[in-house]
Coordinates of C-alpha atoms and ligand atoms in Angstrom, one line a residue:
M3 CA 93.3 -42.1 -72.2
T4 CA 92.5 -42.4 -76.0
A5 CA 93.8 -45.4 -78.1
D6 CA 96.1 -42.8 -80.0
A7 CA 97.5 -41.5 -76.7
Q8 CA 97.9 -45.0 -75.6
G9 CA 99.8 -45.8 -78.6
S10 CA 102.1 -42.8 -78.6
T11 CA 103.1 -43.5 -75.0
A12 CA 104.0 -47.1 -75.9
S13 CA 106.1 -45.9 -78.8
V14 CA 107.9 -43.5 -76.6
G15 CA 108.7 -46.3 -74.1
K16 CA 110.0 -48.7 -76.9
A17 CA 112.1 -46.0 -78.3
A18 CA 113.8 -45.5 -74.8
V19 CA 114.4 -49.2 -74.4
A20 CA 115.8 -49.3 -77.9
V21 CA 118.1 -46.4 -77.2
L22 CA 119.0 -47.9 -73.8
L23 CA 119.6 -51.3 -75.4
G24 CA 121.7 -49.9 -78.4
A25 CA 123.7 -48.1 -75.8
A26 CA 124.2 -51.1 -73.7
I27 CA 125.3 -53.1 -76.7
F28 CA 127.8 -50.4 -77.8
I29 CA 129.4 -50.2 -74.4
V30 CA 129.9 -53.9 -74.0
D31 CA 130.9 -54.4 -77.7
T32 CA 133.6 -51.5 -77.4
L33 CA 134.8 -51.8 -74.0
T34 CA 134.9 -55.5 -73.1
P35 CA 137.4 -57.7 -74.6
L36 CA 135.0 -60.5 -75.4
D37 CA 135.7 -62.4 -78.6
Y38 CA 131.9 -62.8 -79.5
A39 CA 129.8 -61.1 -82.1
I40 CA 128.1 -58.7 -79.5
A41 CA 127.1 -56.5 -82.2
V42 CA 124.7 -59.1 -83.6
L43 CA 122.4 -58.0 -80.7
Y44 CA 122.0 -54.7 -82.5
V45 CA 119.3 -56.7 -84.4
L46 CA 117.1 -56.6 -81.4
V47 CA 117.2 -52.7 -81.5
V48 CA 116.2 -52.9 -85.3
L49 CA 113.4 -55.2 -84.4
L50 CA 112.2 -53.1 -81.6
S51 CA 112.4 -49.9 -83.7
A52 CA 110.1 -51.5 -86.5
D53 CA 107.4 -51.3 -83.9
F54 CA 107.0 -47.6 -83.9
L55 CA 109.0 -46.4 -87.2
E56 CA 108.4 -46.3 -90.7
E57 CA 110.7 -47.5 -93.4
R58 CA 112.9 -44.6 -93.4
G59 CA 113.2 -44.6 -89.6
I60 CA 114.2 -48.3 -89.7
W61 CA 116.8 -47.8 -92.2
S62 CA 118.1 -45.0 -90.1
V63 CA 118.2 -47.1 -87.0
A64 CA 119.9 -49.8 -89.1
F65 CA 122.8 -47.5 -90.4
I66 CA 123.2 -46.0 -86.8
C67 CA 123.6 -49.7 -85.7
I68 CA 126.0 -50.3 -88.6
G69 CA 128.0 -47.2 -87.5
L70 CA 128.2 -48.1 -83.8
T71 CA 129.2 -51.6 -84.9
V72 CA 132.1 -50.0 -87.0
V73 CA 133.0 -47.7 -84.4
G74 CA 133.1 -50.6 -81.8
F75 CA 135.1 -52.7 -84.4
L76 CA 137.8 -49.9 -84.9
V77 CA 138.0 -49.1 -81.2
G78 CA 138.3 -52.7 -79.9
H79 CA 140.5 -54.2 -82.8
V80 CA 142.7 -51.3 -83.9
E81 CA 145.8 -52.8 -82.6
N82 CA 144.6 -56.3 -82.5
F83 CA 143.1 -57.1 -86.2
T84 CA 142.2 -60.8 -86.2
T85 CA 140.5 -62.8 -88.8
G86 CA 137.9 -63.9 -86.3
A87 CA 137.2 -60.4 -85.4
V88 CA 136.7 -59.4 -89.1
V89 CA 134.3 -62.3 -89.4
R90 CA 132.3 -61.5 -86.4
F91 CA 132.1 -57.9 -87.7
A92 CA 131.0 -58.8 -91.0
I93 CA 128.4 -61.2 -89.6
S94 CA 127.0 -58.5 -87.3
L95 CA 126.7 -56.2 -90.2
C96 CA 124.8 -58.7 -92.4
A97 CA 122.7 -59.6 -89.5
I98 CA 121.6 -55.9 -89.0
M99 CA 121.1 -55.4 -92.7
V100 CA 119.0 -58.6 -93.1
A101 CA 116.9 -57.9 -90.0
A102 CA 116.2 -54.4 -91.5
F103 CA 115.1 -55.9 -94.9
L104 CA 112.9 -58.7 -93.4
E105 CA 111.3 -56.3 -90.9
L106 CA 110.5 -54.0 -93.8
S107 CA 108.9 -56.6 -96.1
N108 CA 106.9 -58.0 -93.1
K109 CA 105.8 -54.6 -92.5
S110 CA 104.7 -53.9 -96.1
A111 CA 103.0 -57.5 -96.3
N112 CA 100.9 -56.5 -93.0
G113 CA 100.1 -52.9 -94.3
R114 CA 98.7 -54.5 -97.7
L115 CA 96.7 -56.9 -95.4
A116 CA 95.6 -54.1 -93.3
S117 CA 94.3 -52.0 -96.1
Q118 CA 92.5 -54.8 -97.6
A119 CA 90.9 -55.5 -94.3
A120 CA 90.0 -51.9 -93.9
L121 CA 88.0 -52.2 -97.1
L122 CA 85.7 -54.5 -95.1
D123 CA 84.8 -51.4 -92.9
L124 CA 83.5 -49.8 -95.9
T125 CA 80.5 -52.0 -96.5
H126 CA 77.1 -51.6 -94.4
D127 CA 76.8 -55.3 -93.9
A128 CA 78.4 -56.7 -90.6
I129 CA 81.2 -58.9 -91.3
F130 CA 83.1 -61.0 -88.9
V131 CA 85.3 -64.0 -89.1
R132 CA 85.3 -66.8 -86.5
D133 CA 87.9 -69.8 -86.2
P134 CA 86.7 -73.5 -86.2
A135 CA 85.9 -73.1 -82.2
N136 CA 83.7 -70.3 -83.2
I137 CA 85.7 -67.7 -81.5
I138 CA 85.5 -64.3 -83.2
T139 CA 89.0 -63.2 -84.9
Y140 CA 87.7 -60.3 -86.9
W141 CA 84.9 -58.0 -86.3
N142 CA 84.4 -55.1 -88.9
R143 CA 82.8 -51.6 -88.4
G144 CA 79.3 -52.7 -89.8
A145 CA 79.3 -55.4 -87.1
E146 CA 80.2 -52.8 -84.4
Q147 CA 77.2 -50.6 -85.8
L148 CA 74.9 -53.4 -86.1
Y149 CA 75.4 -55.2 -82.8
G150 CA 76.7 -52.6 -80.5
W151 CA 80.0 -54.2 -79.6
T152 CA 83.4 -52.6 -80.6
A153 CA 86.1 -55.0 -82.3
G154 CA 87.9 -54.9 -79.0
D155 CA 84.7 -56.3 -77.1
A156 CA 84.0 -59.0 -79.7
V157 CA 87.2 -60.4 -80.7
G158 CA 88.1 -63.5 -78.7
R159 CA 84.6 -64.1 -77.6
H160 CA 82.4 -67.1 -78.6
A161 CA 80.2 -65.8 -81.5
N162 CA 77.0 -67.8 -80.6
D163 CA 77.4 -66.9 -76.9
L164 CA 77.9 -63.4 -77.7
L165 CA 75.0 -63.1 -80.2
K166 CA 72.8 -65.8 -78.8
T167 CA 72.0 -66.7 -82.1
R168 CA 68.8 -68.7 -82.9
F169 CA 69.0 -70.8 -86.0
P170 CA 66.4 -71.9 -88.3
A171 CA 67.5 -75.7 -88.2
D172 CA 69.6 -77.9 -86.2
L173 CA 73.2 -76.2 -86.0
A174 CA 74.8 -79.6 -86.6
R175 CA 72.9 -79.9 -89.8
I176 CA 74.0 -76.3 -90.9
N177 CA 77.5 -77.0 -90.1
A178 CA 77.4 -80.2 -92.1
C179 CA 76.1 -78.2 -95.2
L180 CA 79.0 -75.7 -94.4
I181 CA 81.6 -78.1 -94.4
E182 CA 80.3 -79.9 -97.4
S183 CA 79.5 -77.1 -99.9
G184 CA 81.8 -74.4 -98.0
R185 CA 78.9 -72.1 -97.9
W186 CA 75.5 -71.6 -95.9
E187 CA 72.8 -69.0 -96.1
G188 CA 69.9 -68.4 -94.0
E189 CA 67.8 -66.2 -91.7
V190 CA 68.8 -66.3 -88.0
T191 CA 67.7 -64.3 -85.0
Q192 CA 70.4 -62.6 -82.8
T193 CA 70.6 -60.3 -79.8
K194 CA 72.4 -57.0 -80.0
R195 CA 74.3 -55.3 -77.0
D196 CA 71.3 -53.4 -75.8
G197 CA 69.2 -56.6 -75.4
S198 CA 67.1 -56.1 -78.5
D199 CA 66.5 -58.9 -81.2
V200 CA 67.4 -58.7 -84.6
T201 CA 66.4 -60.8 -87.8
I202 CA 69.3 -61.4 -89.6
Q203 CA 70.1 -62.5 -93.1
S204 CA 73.2 -64.5 -92.8
R205 CA 75.7 -65.6 -95.5
W206 CA 78.7 -67.9 -94.5
S207 CA 81.8 -68.8 -96.4
L208 CA 84.3 -71.3 -95.2
Q209 CA 88.0 -70.9 -95.6
R210 CA 90.0 -74.0 -95.7
D211 CA 93.8 -74.7 -95.2
R212 CA 95.9 -76.6 -97.9
H213 CA 94.6 -79.9 -96.6
G214 CA 91.0 -78.9 -96.8
K215 CA 90.3 -78.5 -93.2
A216 CA 88.1 -75.7 -92.1
R217 CA 90.4 -72.6 -91.0
A218 CA 87.8 -69.9 -90.5
T219 CA 84.3 -69.0 -91.4
M220 CA 83.3 -65.4 -92.4
E221 CA 79.8 -64.2 -91.7
T222 CA 78.3 -61.4 -93.8
N223 CA 75.2 -60.4 -92.0
S224 CA 72.3 -57.9 -92.9
D225 CA 69.6 -56.7 -90.7
V226 CA 66.4 -57.5 -92.2
T227 CA 64.2 -56.8 -89.1
Q228 CA 62.3 -53.9 -90.6
H229 CA 61.9 -55.6 -93.9
R230 CA 60.4 -58.6 -92.3
A231 CA 58.1 -56.6 -90.2
A232 CA 57.0 -54.9 -93.1
E233 CA 56.3 -57.9 -95.0
Q234 CA 54.2 -59.2 -92.1
N235 CA 52.1 -56.1 -91.8
L236 CA 51.6 -56.4 -95.6
R237 CA 50.3 -60.0 -95.1
K238 CA 48.2 -58.8 -92.1
A239 CA 46.6 -56.2 -94.4
Q240 CA 46.3 -58.4 -97.2
A241 CA 44.5 -61.0 -95.0
E242 CA 42.3 -58.4 -93.6
L243 CA 41.3 -57.2 -97.0
A244 CA 40.8 -60.8 -98.1
H245 CA 38.5 -61.4 -95.2
V246 CA 36.4 -58.3 -96.1
T247 CA 36.0 -59.4 -99.7
R248 CA 35.1 -62.9 -98.6
V249 CA 32.4 -61.6 -96.4
T250 CA 31.2 -59.1 -99.3
T251 CA 30.9 -62.3 -101.5
L252 CA 29.0 -64.0 -98.8
G253 CA 26.6 -61.1 -98.7
E254 CA 26.1 -61.4 -102.5
L255 CA 25.3 -65.1 -101.9
A256 CA 23.0 -64.4 -99.1
A257 CA 19.9 -65.6 -101.1
S258 CA 21.6 -68.9 -102.3
I259 CA 22.9 -69.4 -98.8
A260 CA 19.5 -68.9 -97.0
H261 CA 18.1 -71.5 -99.4
E262 CA 20.9 -73.9 -98.8
T263 CA 20.0 -73.8 -95.0
S264 CA 16.3 -73.3 -95.1
Q265 CA 15.7 -76.4 -97.5
P266 CA 17.1 -78.8 -94.7
L267 CA 15.6 -76.9 -92.0
A268 CA 12.1 -77.6 -93.8
A269 CA 13.0 -81.1 -94.4
I270 CA 13.6 -81.7 -90.5
V271 CA 10.2 -80.3 -89.9
S272 CA 8.3 -82.2 -92.4
N273 CA 10.2 -85.4 -91.5
G274 CA 9.7 -84.6 -87.8
E275 CA 5.9 -84.2 -88.5
A276 CA 5.9 -87.5 -90.4
G277 CA 7.5 -89.2 -87.7
M278 CA 5.0 -88.0 -85.1
R279 CA 2.0 -89.1 -87.4
W280 CA 3.8 -92.8 -87.5
L281 CA 3.8 -92.7 -83.9
N282 CA 0.4 -91.4 -83.1
R283 CA -1.1 -94.0 -85.1
E284 CA -3.3 -96.4 -83.1
A285 CA -0.7 -99.0 -84.0
P286 CA 2.3 -97.0 -84.1
N287 CA 4.7 -97.8 -87.0
V288 CA 8.2 -97.6 -85.3
D289 CA 10.0 -98.5 -88.4
A290 CA 8.4 -95.7 -90.4
A291 CA 9.1 -93.3 -87.4
K292 CA 12.7 -94.3 -87.5
A293 CA 13.2 -93.8 -91.2
S294 CA 11.7 -90.1 -90.6
L295 CA 14.1 -89.6 -87.8
E296 CA 17.0 -90.8 -89.8
K297 CA 16.1 -88.2 -92.6
M298 CA 15.8 -85.6 -89.9
V299 CA 19.4 -86.3 -88.6
G300 CA 20.6 -86.3 -92.3
S301 CA 19.0 -83.1 -93.1
A302 CA 20.4 -81.4 -89.6
R303 CA 23.7 -82.6 -90.6
R304 CA 23.3 -80.8 -94.0
A305 CA 22.3 -77.7 -92.5
H306 CA 25.2 -77.9 -90.0
E307 CA 27.8 -78.4 -92.7
V308 CA 26.5 -75.4 -94.7
I309 CA 26.7 -73.2 -91.5
A310 CA 30.1 -74.6 -90.7
R311 CA 31.5 -73.8 -93.9
L312 CA 30.0 -70.3 -93.9
R313 CA 31.4 -69.6 -90.5
A314 CA 34.8 -70.8 -91.7
L315 CA 34.5 -68.4 -94.4
A316 CA 33.4 -65.4 -92.4
R317 CA 35.8 -66.1 -89.7
R318 CA 38.9 -64.1 -89.9
S319 CA 41.8 -66.7 -89.3
D320 CA 45.4 -67.1 -90.3
A321 CA 46.3 -69.0 -93.2
E322 CA 47.0 -72.8 -92.4
L323 CA 48.6 -75.1 -95.1
L324 CA 47.3 -78.5 -94.8
P325 CA 47.0 -81.4 -97.2
I326 CA 43.7 -81.2 -99.0
S327 CA 41.6 -82.2 -101.9
L328 CA 41.3 -79.8 -104.6
N329 CA 38.2 -81.6 -105.8
E330 CA 36.6 -81.5 -102.3
V331 CA 37.2 -77.8 -101.9
I332 CA 35.6 -77.1 -105.2
E333 CA 32.4 -79.3 -104.1
E334 CA 32.1 -77.4 -101.0
C335 CA 32.0 -74.2 -102.9
L336 CA 29.5 -75.6 -105.2
A337 CA 27.3 -76.4 -102.2
L338 CA 27.2 -72.7 -101.4
I339 CA 26.7 -71.3 -104.9
H340 CA 24.4 -74.2 -106.3
R341 CA 21.3 -72.3 -105.6
E342 CA 22.8 -69.0 -107.3
M343 CA 23.7 -70.9 -110.5
E344 CA 20.2 -72.3 -110.7
D345 CA 18.7 -69.0 -110.2
R346 CA 21.0 -67.5 -112.9
R347 CA 19.9 -70.8 -115.2
I348 CA 23.8 -71.6 -115.6
E349 CA 24.4 -75.1 -116.9
L350 CA 27.4 -76.7 -114.9
E351 CA 29.7 -79.1 -116.6
L352 CA 31.9 -80.7 -113.9
S353 CA 34.9 -82.7 -114.9
M354 CA 37.1 -83.4 -111.8
D355 CA 40.1 -85.9 -112.0
P356 CA 39.5 -88.6 -109.3
S357 CA 43.1 -89.4 -109.1
L358 CA 44.3 -85.7 -108.4
P359 CA 47.0 -85.8 -105.9
T360 CA 46.4 -83.7 -102.7
I361 CA 47.8 -80.3 -102.5
L362 CA 49.1 -78.2 -99.6
G363 CA 46.6 -75.5 -99.1
D364 CA 44.4 -73.3 -96.8
R365 CA 40.9 -74.5 -97.4
V366 CA 39.0 -71.1 -96.5
Q367 CA 41.4 -69.1 -98.9
L368 CA 41.2 -71.5 -102.0
Q369 CA 37.5 -71.5 -101.4
Q370 CA 37.5 -67.7 -101.7
V371 CA 39.5 -68.1 -105.0
I372 CA 37.1 -70.7 -106.5
I373 CA 34.0 -68.6 -105.4
N374 CA 35.3 -65.4 -106.7
L375 CA 36.2 -67.2 -110.3
V376 CA 32.8 -68.8 -110.6
M377 CA 30.9 -65.7 -109.4
N378 CA 32.6 -63.5 -112.1
A379 CA 32.2 -66.3 -114.5
M380 CA 28.3 -66.1 -113.7
Q381 CA 28.3 -62.4 -113.8
A382 CA 29.9 -62.5 -117.4
M383 CA 27.0 -64.8 -118.6
T384 CA 23.8 -62.5 -118.4
R385 CA 23.4 -61.6 -122.0
P386 CA 19.9 -62.8 -122.8
G387 CA 19.8 -65.6 -125.3
A388 CA 23.5 -66.3 -125.0
P389 CA 24.9 -69.6 -123.9
R390 CA 25.4 -70.0 -120.3
L391 CA 27.6 -73.0 -119.8
L392 CA 30.2 -73.1 -117.0
R393 CA 32.8 -75.7 -117.1
I394 CA 34.9 -76.7 -114.0
T395 CA 37.7 -79.1 -114.7
T396 CA 40.7 -80.5 -112.6
G397 CA 43.6 -82.4 -113.4
A398 CA 47.4 -83.1 -112.9
E399 CA 49.6 -81.2 -115.4
S400 CA 50.7 -83.9 -117.8
A401 CA 54.3 -82.8 -117.9
D402 CA 55.5 -84.1 -114.6
A403 CA 52.1 -84.3 -112.6
D404 CA 53.8 -81.9 -110.2
M405 CA 50.8 -79.3 -110.5
A406 CA 47.2 -79.7 -109.9
V407 CA 45.3 -77.5 -112.4
L408 CA 41.9 -76.0 -112.0
Q409 CA 40.1 -74.5 -115.1
V410 CA 36.9 -72.5 -114.7
I411 CA 35.6 -71.7 -118.3
D412 CA 32.6 -69.7 -119.2
T413 CA 30.7 -68.7 -122.4
G414 CA 30.3 -65.1 -121.3
T415 CA 31.3 -61.7 -122.7
G416 CA 35.0 -62.5 -122.4
F417 CA 37.5 -59.8 -122.0
A418 CA 39.7 -58.0 -124.6
P419 CA 43.0 -59.5 -124.7
E420 CA 44.6 -55.9 -123.9
V421 CA 43.1 -55.8 -120.7
A422 CA 44.0 -59.4 -119.8
D423 CA 47.3 -58.5 -118.2
K424 CA 45.4 -55.8 -116.0
L425 CA 42.8 -58.2 -114.5
F426 CA 44.7 -59.1 -111.6
T427 CA 45.7 -55.5 -110.6
A428 CA 43.7 -54.1 -107.7
F429 CA 40.9 -51.8 -108.5
Q430 CA 40.4 -53.2 -112.1
T431 CA 36.5 -53.5 -112.8
T432 CA 34.2 -53.1 -115.3
K433 CA 31.2 -53.5 -113.0
T434 CA 29.4 -50.7 -111.7
D435 CA 29.1 -52.2 -108.2
G436 CA 32.5 -54.1 -108.4
M437 CA 35.5 -53.4 -106.2
G438 CA 38.0 -55.0 -108.6
M439 CA 39.7 -56.7 -105.8
G440 CA 38.5 -60.2 -106.4
L441 CA 41.2 -61.4 -108.9
S442 CA 43.9 -59.4 -107.2
I443 CA 43.4 -61.2 -103.8
S444 CA 43.1 -64.6 -105.8
R445 CA 46.4 -64.0 -107.3
S446 CA 48.0 -63.2 -103.9
I447 CA 46.4 -66.3 -102.2
V448 CA 47.5 -68.5 -105.3
E449 CA 50.8 -67.2 -105.3
A450 CA 51.2 -67.7 -101.3
H451 CA 50.4 -71.5 -102.3
S452 CA 53.5 -71.1 -104.8
G453 CA 50.9 -71.4 -107.5
Q454 CA 49.9 -69.4 -110.7
I455 CA 46.9 -67.9 -112.0
S456 CA 46.1 -66.9 -115.4
A457 CA 43.2 -65.8 -117.7
S458 CA 43.0 -66.2 -121.5
P459 CA 40.0 -65.7 -123.9
N460 CA 37.9 -68.8 -124.6
P461 CA 38.1 -69.4 -128.2
R462 CA 34.5 -70.2 -128.4
G463 CA 33.6 -67.0 -126.5
G464 CA 34.1 -66.3 -122.8
A465 CA 36.9 -66.6 -120.8
I466 CA 39.2 -69.3 -119.3
F467 CA 41.0 -68.9 -115.7
V468 CA 43.6 -71.3 -115.1
V469 CA 44.8 -71.9 -111.5
R470 CA 47.8 -74.2 -111.0
L471 CA 48.9 -75.3 -107.5
P472 CA 51.7 -77.6 -106.5
V473 CA 50.8 -81.0 -105.5
D474 CA 51.9 -81.9 -102.0
R475 CA 54.8 -84.0 -102.9
K476 CA 55.0 -86.5 -99.7
R477 CA 51.3 -87.3 -99.9
G478 CA 51.3 -87.3 -103.9
E479 CA 54.1 -90.1 -103.7
A480 CA 52.6 -91.9 -100.8
Ligands
ADP504 P1 35.2 -57.4 -109.7 O1 34.3 -58.8 -110.0 O2 34.8 -56.7 -108.4 O3 35.0 -56.5 -110.8 P2 37.7 -58.9 -110.0 O4 38.9 -58.6 -109.6 O5 37.0 -60.1 -109.6 O6 36.6 -57.6 -109.5 O7 37.4 -58.8 -111.5 C1 38.0 -57.8 -112.3 C2 37.5 -57.6 -113.8 O8 38.0 -58.7 -114.6 C3 36.1 -57.7 -113.7 O9 35.6 -56.4 -113.6 C4 35.8 -58.1 -115.2 O10 35.8 -57.0 -116.0 C5 36.9 -59.0 -115.4 N1 36.6 -60.3 -115.4 C6 36.7 -61.3 -114.4 N2 36.2 -62.6 -114.6 C7 35.9 -62.5 -116.0 C8 35.1 -63.1 -116.7 N3 35.0 -64.6 -116.4 N4 34.7 -62.9 -118.0 C9 34.9 -61.5 -118.3 N5 35.4 -60.7 -117.6 C10 36.0 -61.0 -116.4

């Protein structure tokens, strides 16, 4: 049976009860000589009729009851017209009228509330209300569509049990924030009726009573599952692209890297040979052999470090934000590029602030940014006869020392100011063999670190690239 059919059967039942009750009151009132205001009981008939009738119907029932009261009064008291009977008659009439009036104003207030609540069904958001014990008291159509439970299924259930909500922080802390500010907003994971999980952007608003005590919480929830999945795919694609360009850059640096590894390897061989000679003497010089061995170990370590850095750069790994020193990251990059600089006869001026606070960063990603900026600067300084000065500086931003600032300044060709705002756009290149991805990837890396990257012309010719990264507050203060 549908809800409509059920409703009309119930109305017929109530109407029958009202008619029988009215008839019973009339018979008792008219035919029995009781000195009570029996007709007051017509109020019950009016109240019953309000459950299934509209305004006109309720007034009609009230007037019928008044008519029956009048008939009952006339029949019962026509020969015995006492003051008491008249008072009881008047009380009954008043009671019937007042009951009809109150029922009607109650009905219209309920109607207004119902139409306001119906507005909440128009929104696509899932909205539900829960009482302080977390029991659901209201569930809109959006919630029915999102979660799969009808209002009938959900109302009366414990919200967190029904939706198996997983919160981003301790629930006690979230509730404390809600009680204090009256609001909370965050991302939660919930389970739908079909068992699938959804990522929900949830906004809570607290309703308080006159004494400020929590009365109800309204949750407005929107499904951001697809949005988050798309973001994750985008991040994955960006990471893959960043990896490809990193490996491409390593290819460009192959000669420099080969030198950085072959040099310590050659040193290992020559120190090994020297050590052997010291030992093969007629009177072996153990101290000198030991010194050669120590140099061998030092060179082997250097080669190992270069290879370890290379492997880290070539590996495809997820970003990992750790407290790191920006100065150290720069030095690690220079160890790889150093030879390339020499080959290009670039003069390097390094000015690093030794008191620079630690930043929270992914070492490999930041190396990629720095290598890209330095490579671009070197590639811009190829004009014969022109100065080839590369300045790399670090420092804390003077305003509030909240930002670590890296500057890469060259004296190259520079770029026209009108293209400055397009430099960070993908596939913007002026190089015949360029991909135009370096700066665009650098920007996404820096922004993922909550930082900024910008470029401006160097007043003395060339370009200035500035990277600003937030310092790791916890470490910075320590
Ligand atoms: P690519 O190096 O493959 O061209 P990038 O995104 O790293 O890609 O650089 C985009 C463009 O920005 C370069 O082609 C160049 O025109 C310009 N550019 C970048 N750095 C500098 C610089 N230091 N001086 C002058 N122009 C630069």
